[in-house]
Structures are given as structure tokens and as C-alpha cells.
PDB file of N, CA and C in Angstrom:
ATOM      1  N   ARG A   1      96.100  56.413 136.577  1.00 76.00           N
ATOM      2  CA  ARG A   1      95.106  57.579 137.656  1.00 76.00           C
ATOM      3  C   ARG A   1      96.440  57.998 138.073  1.00 76.00           C
ATOM      4  N   PRO A   2      95.820  59.255 137.222  1.00 78.00           N
ATOM      5  CA  PRO A   2      96.402  60.571 137.929  1.00 78.00           C
ATOM      6  C   PRO A   2      96.785  60.434 139.868  1.00 78.00           C
ATOM      7  N   GLU A   3      95.782  60.045 140.861  1.00 81.00           N
ATOM      8  CA  GLU A   3      96.049  60.088 141.987  1.00 81.00           C
ATOM      9  C   GLU A   3      97.503  59.341 142.413  1.00 81.00           C
ATOM     10  N   MET A   4      97.555  58.100 141.510  1.00 88.00           N
ATOM     11  CA  MET A   4      99.022  57.523 142.140  1.00 88.00           C
ATOM     12  C   MET A   4     100.302  58.167 141.631  1.00 88.00           C
ATOM     13  N   LEU A   5     100.476  59.572 141.149  1.00 94.00           N
ATOM     14  CA  LEU A   5     101.208  59.756 140.469  1.00 94.00           C
ATOM     15  C   LEU A   5     102.306  60.544 141.613  1.00 94.00           C
ATOM     16  N   ASP A   6     101.968  60.289 142.626  1.00 92.00           N
ATOM     17  CA  ASP A   6     102.810  61.009 143.872  1.00 92.00           C
ATOM     18  C   ASP A   6     102.872  59.819 144.986  1.00 92.00           C
ATOM     19  N   TYR A   7     102.712  58.721 144.184  1.00 93.00           N
ATOM     20  CA  TYR A   7     102.204  57.223 145.552  1.00 93.00           C
ATOM     21  C   TYR A   7     103.960  57.441 145.236  1.00 93.00           C
ATOM     22  N   ARG A   8     104.290  56.934 147.078  1.00 94.00           N
ATOM     23  CA  ARG A   8     106.294  55.959 146.909  1.00 94.00           C
ATOM     24  C   ARG A   8     105.587  54.540 148.086  1.00 94.00           C
ATOM     25  N   PRO A   9     106.022  53.983 146.947  1.00 93.00           N
ATOM     26  CA  PRO A   9     105.941  52.598 148.461  1.00 93.00           C
ATOM     27  C   PRO A   9     106.585  52.921 149.282  1.00 93.00           C
ATOM     28  N   THR A  10     108.134  53.075 149.846  1.00 94.00           N
ATOM     29  CA  THR A  10     108.104  54.126 151.057  1.00 94.00           C
ATOM     30  C   THR A  10     108.858  55.466 150.674  1.00 94.00           C
ATOM     31  N   PRO A  11     108.930  56.066 151.838  1.00 93.00           N
ATOM     32  CA  PRO A  11     109.166  57.287 152.288  1.00 93.00           C
ATOM     33  C   PRO A  11     110.351  57.614 151.434  1.00 93.00           C
ATOM     34  N   LYS A  12     111.710  57.067 151.335  1.00 95.00           N
ATOM     35  CA  LYS A  12     112.709  57.214 150.106  1.00 95.00           C
ATOM     36  C   LYS A  12     112.647  56.678 149.044  1.00 95.00           C
ATOM     37  N   GLN A  13     111.700  56.356 148.503  1.00 96.00           N
ATOM     38  CA  GLN A  13     111.521  55.529 147.691  1.00 96.00           C
ATOM     39  C   GLN A  13     111.214  57.006 146.621  1.00 96.00           C
ATOM     40  N   ARG A  14     111.140  57.032 145.187  1.00 96.00           N
ATOM     41  CA  ARG A  14     110.544  57.920 143.822  1.00 96.00           C
ATOM     42  C   ARG A  14     109.121  57.571 144.086  1.00 96.00           C
ATOM     43  N   SER A  15     108.436  58.391 143.992  1.00 96.00           N
ATOM     44  CA  SER A  15     107.284  58.430 143.589  1.00 96.00           C
ATOM     45  C   SER A  15     106.832  57.996 142.161  1.00 96.00           C
ATOM     46  N   THR A  16     105.528  57.625 141.611  1.00 96.00           N
ATOM     47  CA  THR A  16     105.783  57.339 140.382  1.00 96.00           C
ATOM     48  C   THR A  16     106.253  58.120 139.380  1.00 96.00           C
ATOM     49  N   LEU A  17     105.835  59.481 139.377  1.00 96.00           N
ATOM     50  CA  LEU A  17     105.757  60.552 138.456  1.00 96.00           C
ATOM     51  C   LEU A  17     107.497  60.460 138.763  1.00 96.00           C
ATOM     52  N   GLU A  18     107.881  60.711 140.029  1.00 96.00           N
ATOM     53  CA  GLU A  18     109.448  60.560 139.852  1.00 96.00           C
ATOM     54  C   GLU A  18     110.310  59.539 139.201  1.00 96.00           C
ATOM     55  N   LEU A  19     109.513  58.388 139.102  1.00 96.00           N
ATOM     56  CA  LEU A  19     110.108  57.165 138.941  1.00 96.00           C
ATOM     57  C   LEU A  19     109.997  57.208 136.872  1.00 96.00           C
ATOM     58  N   LEU A  20     108.333  57.769 136.406  1.00 96.00           N
ATOM     59  CA  LEU A  20     108.478  57.802 134.919  1.00 96.00           C
ATOM     60  C   LEU A  20     110.014  59.075 134.390  1.00 96.00           C
ATOM     61  N   ARG A  21     110.106  60.249 135.313  1.00 97.00           N
ATOM     62  CA  ARG A  21     110.846  61.299 135.130  1.00 97.00           C
ATOM     63  C   ARG A  21     112.192  60.915 134.703  1.00 97.00           C
ATOM     64  N   TYR A  22     112.333  60.273 135.525  1.00 97.00           N
ATOM     65  CA  TYR A  22     114.131  59.609 135.735  1.00 97.00           C
ATOM     66  C   TYR A  22     113.864  58.609 134.561  1.00 97.00           C
ATOM     67  N   LEU A  23     113.014  57.591 133.870  1.00 96.00           N
ATOM     68  CA  LEU A  23     113.295  56.876 133.194  1.00 96.00           C
ATOM     69  C   LEU A  23     113.339  57.570 131.364  1.00 96.00           C
ATOM     70  N   THR A  24     113.297  58.914 131.724  1.00 97.00           N
ATOM     71  CA  THR A  24     113.157  59.817 130.034  1.00 97.00           C
ATOM     72  C   THR A  24     114.569  59.783 130.249  1.00 97.00           C
ATOM     73  N   ILE A  25     115.169  60.050 131.411  1.00 96.00           N
ATOM     74  CA  ILE A  25     116.786  60.358 131.079  1.00 96.00           C
ATOM     75  C   ILE A  25     117.576  59.423 131.169  1.00 96.00           C
ATOM     76  N   MET A  26     117.451  58.184 132.021  1.00 95.00           N
ATOM     77  CA  MET A  26     118.404  56.949 132.006  1.00 95.00           C
ATOM     78  C   MET A  26     118.384  56.508 131.338  1.00 95.00           C
ATOM     79  N   GLY A  27     118.080  55.967 129.888  1.00 93.00           N
ATOM     80  CA  GLY A  27     118.959  55.566 128.833  1.00 93.00           C
ATOM     81  C   GLY A  27     119.317  56.614 127.660  1.00 93.00           C
ATOM     82  N   PRO A  28     118.362  57.678 127.583  1.00 95.00           N
ATOM     83  CA  PRO A  28     119.061  58.614 126.510  1.00 95.00           C
ATOM     84  C   PRO A  28     120.738  59.470 127.043  1.00 95.00           C
ATOM     85  N   ILE A  29     120.897  59.037 128.100  1.00 96.00           N
ATOM     86  CA  ILE A  29     121.917  59.808 128.700  1.00 96.00           C
ATOM     87  C   ILE A  29     123.076  58.332 128.928  1.00 96.00           C
ATOM     88  N   LEU A  30     122.603  57.526 129.538  1.00 94.00           N
ATOM     89  CA  LEU A  30     123.622  56.091 129.864  1.00 94.00           C
ATOM     90  C   LEU A  30     124.109  55.346 128.566  1.00 94.00           C
ATOM     91  N   VAL A  31     123.049  55.119 127.666  1.00 92.00           N
ATOM     92  CA  VAL A  31     123.657  54.907 126.682  1.00 92.00           C
ATOM     93  C   VAL A  31     124.825  55.378 125.615  1.00 92.00           C
ATOM     94  N   PRO A  32     124.811  57.053 124.982  1.00 93.00           N
ATOM     95  CA  PRO A  32     126.053  57.200 125.047  1.00 93.00           C
ATOM     96  C   PRO A  32     126.827  57.857 126.005  1.00 93.00           C
ATOM     97  N   SER A  33     127.347  57.622 127.081  1.00 94.00           N
ATOM     98  CA  SER A  33     127.566  57.400 128.218  1.00 94.00           C
ATOM     99  C   SER A  33     129.343  56.271 128.108  1.00 94.00           C
ATOM    100  N   ILE A  34     127.790  55.036 127.616  1.00 89.00           N
ATOM    101  CA  ILE A  34     128.786  53.846 127.581  1.00 89.00           C
ATOM    102  C   ILE A  34     129.521  53.967 126.373  1.00 89.00           C
ATOM    103  N   LYS A  35     128.611  54.486 125.299  1.00 88.00           N
ATOM    104  CA  LYS A  35     129.612  54.381 123.974  1.00 88.00           C
ATOM    105  C   LYS A  35     130.958  55.445 124.469  1.00 88.00           C
ATOM    106  N   ALA A  36     130.705  56.496 124.973  1.00 90.00           N
ATOM    107  CA  ALA A  36     131.706  57.767 125.292  1.00 90.00           C
ATOM    108  C   ALA A  36     133.062  56.829 126.736  1.00 90.00           C
ATOM    109  N   GLY A  37     132.715  55.897 126.687  1.00 91.00           N
ATOM    110  CA  GLY A  37     133.637  55.150 128.100  1.00 91.00           C
ATOM    111  C   GLY A  37     133.533  56.283 128.833  1.00 91.00           C
ATOM    112  N   THR A  38     132.387  56.694 129.358  1.00 96.00           N
ATOM    113  CA  THR A  38     132.647  57.689 130.444  1.00 96.00           C
ATOM    114  C   THR A  38     131.255  58.269 130.848  1.00 96.00           C
ATOM    115  N   PHE A  39     130.649  58.787 131.925  1.00 97.00           N
ATOM    116  CA  PHE A  39     129.145  59.058 132.614  1.00 97.00           C
ATOM    117  C   PHE A  39     129.770  60.643 131.734  1.00 97.00           C
ATOM    118  N   LEU A  40     128.514  61.254 131.121  1.00 97.00           N
ATOM    119  CA  LEU A  40     128.732  62.314 130.922  1.00 97.00           C
ATOM    120  C   LEU A  40     127.905  63.261 131.639  1.00 97.00           C
ATOM    121  N   VAL A  41     128.475  63.323 132.589  1.00 97.00           N
ATOM    122  CA  VAL A  41     127.808  64.511 133.871  1.00 97.00           C
ATOM    123  C   VAL A  41     127.055  65.562 133.458  1.00 97.00           C
ATOM    124  N   GLU A  42     127.103  66.733 132.957  1.00 97.00           N
ATOM    125  CA  GLU A  42     126.709  67.037 132.673  1.00 97.00           C
ATOM    126  C   GLU A  42     125.577  67.337 132.099  1.00 97.00           C
ATOM    127  N   GLU A  43     125.675  66.287 130.931  1.00 97.00           N
ATOM    128  CA  GLU A  43     124.424  65.997 129.988  1.00 97.00           C
ATOM    129  C   GLU A  43     123.110  65.501 131.280  1.00 97.00           C
ATOM    130  N   TRP A  44     124.090  64.274 132.624  1.00 97.00           N
ATOM    131  CA  TRP A  44     123.258  63.924 133.435  1.00 97.00           C
ATOM    132  C   TRP A  44     122.016  65.315 134.230  1.00 97.00           C
ATOM    133  N   GLY A  45     122.722  66.247 134.115  1.00 97.00           N
ATOM    134  CA  GLY A  45     122.435  67.370 135.168  1.00 97.00           C
ATOM    135  C   GLY A  45     121.203  68.157 134.093  1.00 97.00           C
ATOM    136  N   ALA A  46     121.939  68.492 133.089  1.00 97.00           N
ATOM    137  CA  ALA A  46     120.998  69.270 132.271  1.00 97.00           C
ATOM    138  C   ALA A  46     119.850  68.636 131.491  1.00 97.00           C
ATOM    139  N   ALA A  47     119.395  67.133 131.582  1.00 97.00           N
ATOM    140  CA  ALA A  47     118.792  66.074 131.851  1.00 97.00           C
ATOM    141  C   ALA A  47     117.875  66.238 132.833  1.00 97.00           C
ATOM    142  N   GLU A  48     118.266  66.052 133.762  1.00 96.00           N
ATOM    143  CA  GLU A  48     117.528  65.812 135.044  1.00 96.00           C
ATOM    144  C   GLU A  48     117.166  67.082 135.548  1.00 96.00           C
ATOM    145  N   ALA A  49     117.985  68.327 135.235  1.00 97.00           N
ATOM    146  CA  ALA A  49     116.713  69.820 135.863  1.00 97.00           C
ATOM    147  C   ALA A  49     115.359  69.547 134.025  1.00 97.00           C
ATOM    148  N   LYS A  50     115.900  68.867 133.501  1.00 97.00           N
ATOM    149  CA  LYS A  50     114.170  69.636 132.346  1.00 97.00           C
ATOM    150  C   LYS A  50     113.646  68.274 132.474  1.00 97.00           C
ATOM    151  N   SER A  51     113.481  67.672 132.876  1.00 97.00           N
ATOM    152  CA  SER A  51     112.916  66.354 133.442  1.00 97.00           C
ATOM    153  C   SER A  51     111.971  66.470 135.155  1.00 97.00           C
ATOM    154  N   ALA A  52     112.549  67.436 135.896  1.00 96.00           N
ATOM    155  CA  ALA A  52     112.573  67.593 137.140  1.00 96.00           C
ATOM    156  C   ALA A  52     110.867  68.843 137.225  1.00 96.00           C
ATOM    157  N   ALA A  53     110.724  69.529 135.443  1.00 96.00           N
ATOM    158  CA  ALA A  53     109.907  70.520 135.346  1.00 96.00           C
ATOM    159  C   ALA A  53     108.775  69.374 134.409  1.00 96.00           C
ATOM    160  N   MET A  54     109.099  68.205 134.158  1.00 97.00           N
ATOM    161  CA  MET A  54     108.278  67.588 133.106  1.00 97.00           C
ATOM    162  C   MET A  54     106.428  67.097 133.931  1.00 97.00           C
ATOM    163  N   ASP A  55     105.103  67.811 133.464  1.00 95.00           N
ATOM    164  CA  ASP A  55     104.358  66.984 133.774  1.00 95.00           C
ATOM    165  C   ASP A  55     104.117  65.767 133.311  1.00 95.00           C
ATOM    166  N   PHE A  56     102.879  65.061 133.522  1.00 95.00           N
ATOM    167  CA  PHE A  56     102.667  63.982 133.718  1.00 95.00           C
ATOM    168  C   PHE A  56     102.860  63.412 132.043  1.00 95.00           C
ATOM    169  N   ASP A  57     101.902  64.683 131.144  1.00 95.00           N
ATOM    170  CA  ASP A  57     101.773  64.241 129.620  1.00 95.00           C
ATOM    171  C   ASP A  57     103.269  64.581 129.283  1.00 95.00           C
ATOM    172  N   ALA A  58     103.744  65.486 129.514  1.00 97.00           N
ATOM    173  CA  ALA A  58     105.154  65.604 129.048  1.00 97.00           C
ATOM    174  C   ALA A  58     106.157  64.523 129.070  1.00 97.00           C
ATOM    175  N   VAL A  59     105.970  63.826 130.109  1.00 97.00           N
ATOM    176  CA  VAL A  59     106.866  62.468 130.617  1.00 97.00           C
ATOM    177  C   VAL A  59     106.136  61.497 129.339  1.00 97.00           C
ATOM    178  N   VAL A  60     105.425  61.491 129.277  1.00 96.00           N
ATOM    179  CA  VAL A  60     104.731  60.452 128.097  1.00 96.00           C
ATOM    180  C   VAL A  60     105.295  60.667 126.650  1.00 96.00           C
ATOM    181  N   LYS A  61     105.366  62.018 126.176  1.00 96.00           N
ATOM    182  CA  LYS A  61     105.420  62.215 125.065  1.00 96.00           C
ATOM    183  C   LYS A  61     106.792  62.051 125.341  1.00 96.00           C
ATOM    184  N   ALA A  62     108.174  62.157 125.813  1.00 96.00           N
ATOM    185  CA  ALA A  62     109.247  61.537 126.117  1.00 96.00           C
ATOM    186  C   ALA A  62     109.271  60.531 126.119  1.00 96.00           C
ATOM    187  N   LEU A  63     108.738  59.705 127.084  1.00 96.00           N
ATOM    188  CA  LEU A  63     109.174  58.406 127.561  1.00 96.00           C
ATOM    189  C   LEU A  63     108.773  57.609 125.160  1.00 96.00           C
ATOM    190  N   GLU A  64     107.815  58.043 124.716  1.00 96.00           N
ATOM    191  CA  GLU A  64     107.334  57.939 123.531  1.00 96.00           C
ATOM    192  C   GLU A  64     108.654  58.161 122.692  1.00 96.00           C
ATOM    193  N   ALA A  65     109.096  59.107 122.930  1.00 93.00           N
ATOM    194  CA  ALA A  65     109.841  59.413 121.736  1.00 93.00           C
ATOM    195  C   ALA A  65     111.132  58.474 121.795  1.00 93.00           C
ATOM    196  N   GLU A  66     111.419  58.079 122.851  1.00 93.00           N
ATOM    197  CA  GLU A  66     112.794  56.999 123.367  1.00 93.00           C
ATOM    198  C   GLU A  66     112.300  55.871 122.642  1.00 93.00           C
ATOM    199  N   ALA A  67     111.438  55.085 121.600  1.00 90.00           N
ATOM    200  CA  ALA A  67     112.040  54.389 121.281  1.00 90.00           C
ATOM    201  C   ALA A  67     112.547  54.307 119.796  1.00 90.00           C
ATOM    202  N   ALA A  68     112.603  55.565 119.115  1.00 93.00           N
ATOM    203  CA  ALA A  68     113.052  55.954 117.895  1.00 93.00           C
ATOM    204  C   ALA A  68     114.499  56.009 118.455  1.00 93.00           C
ATOM    205  N   PHE A  69     115.131  56.493 119.709  1.00 92.00           N
ATOM    206  CA  PHE A  69     116.535  56.743 120.014  1.00 92.00           C
ATOM    207  C   PHE A  69     116.649  55.683 120.528  1.00 92.00           C
ATOM    208  N   TYR A  70     116.485  54.532 121.110  1.00 91.00           N
ATOM    209  CA  TYR A  70     116.943  53.051 121.240  1.00 91.00           C
ATOM    210  C   TYR A  70     117.062  52.685 119.890  1.00 91.00           C
ATOM    211  N   GLU A  71     116.034  52.346 118.674  1.00 90.00           N
ATOM    212  CA  GLU A  71     116.051  51.716 117.728  1.00 90.00           C
ATOM    213  C   GLU A  71     117.705  52.400 116.911  1.00 90.00           C
ATOM    214  N   GLN A  72     117.892  53.548 116.814  1.00 92.00           N
ATOM    215  CA  GLN A  72     118.975  54.404 116.353  1.00 92.00           C
ATOM    216  C   GLN A  72     120.449  54.000 116.991  1.00 92.00           C
ATOM    217  N   ALA A  73     119.911  54.631 118.593  1.00 90.00           N
ATOM    218  CA  ALA A  73     121.754  54.343 119.744  1.00 90.00           C
ATOM    219  C   ALA A  73     121.989  53.324 119.346  1.00 90.00           C
ATOM    220  N   VAL A  74     121.013  52.087 120.064  1.00 86.00           N
ATOM    221  CA  VAL A  74     121.514  50.689 119.755  1.00 86.00           C
ATOM    222  C   VAL A  74     121.972  50.302 118.788  1.00 86.00           C
ATOM    223  N   GLY A  75     121.055  50.566 118.037  1.00 87.00           N
ATOM    224  CA  GLY A  75     120.900  50.096 116.357  1.00 87.00           C
ATOM    225  C   GLY A  75     122.137  50.248 116.201  1.00 87.00           C
ATOM    226  N   ALA A  76     122.749  51.215 116.293  1.00 87.00           N
ATOM    227  CA  ALA A  76     124.145  51.633 115.500  1.00 87.00           C
ATOM    228  C   ALA A  76     125.506  51.129 116.234  1.00 87.00           C
ATOM    229  N   MET A  77     125.333  50.800 117.627  1.00 84.00           N
ATOM    230  CA  MET A  77     126.600  49.625 118.055  1.00 84.00           C
ATOM    231  C   MET A  77     127.099  48.930 117.590  1.00 84.00           C
ATOM    232  N   THR A  78     128.286  48.646 117.386  1.00 83.00           N
ATOM    233  CA  THR A  78     129.016  47.574 117.140  1.00 83.00           C
ATOM    234  C   THR A  78     128.985  46.654 117.608  1.00 83.00           C
ATOM    235  N   ASP A  79     129.204  45.152 117.880  1.00 85.00           N
ATOM    236  CA  ASP A  79     129.338  44.220 118.409  1.00 85.00           C
ATOM    237  C   ASP A  79     130.086  44.532 120.207  1.00 85.00           C
ATOM    238  N   GLU A  80     131.584  45.396 119.216  1.00 82.00           N
ATOM    239  CA  GLU A  80     132.667  45.385 120.234  1.00 82.00           C
ATOM    240  C   GLU A  80     132.507  46.707 121.817  1.00 82.00           C
ATOM    241  N   GLU A  81     131.003  47.575 120.780  1.00 78.00           N
ATOM    242  CA  GLU A  81     130.593  48.711 121.752  1.00 78.00           C
ATOM    243  C   GLU A  81     129.489  47.881 122.661  1.00 78.00           C
ATOM    244  N   MET A  82     128.788  47.029 122.247  1.00 78.00           N
ATOM    245  CA  MET A  82     127.983  46.201 122.813  1.00 78.00           C
ATOM    246  C   MET A  82     128.605  45.568 123.853  1.00 78.00           C
TER     247      MET A  82
END
């Protein structure tokens, strides 16, 4: 429901839309960070800025696209990387 996008369980927690935006960057940056063995700080910052500008429809599209990302990125990891 659109009226719930600004809902925050408590004042210091992310709103629903902020949480969804976070999910658009969390995996796509952390998976390559794990593979690289270091947190990709610059990539995170760029992705966070991009996600902050997303409206709900853009967030949904980004989340839908993540299925292919996870299939490729995680599927390509060796047992040692996992």
C-alpha cells in the first residue's frame, strides 16, 4: 500500500521505502565485496546515492533484476569462496 512507504516502526528505523532501497544495494555490493575480500566502499557510496533517488516503481524494478544477479554472482562462486 502506497501510504505505508513512509511507515517507520520506530523513529530511528528505516521507513518501508528506505528498507526497500537498502535491499537494492545490499546484496549487489556485498556479494562482490565478499568475493574481493574487502568492502567495496566507493561502489557502496555510489549505489547508495543512486538508490536514494529511486521511487517505489524503480525500487521494484531493481529488486526484480536482482534474481539474475544472484543466480550469476553466487552461482559462479567456488566452494572455497562460499
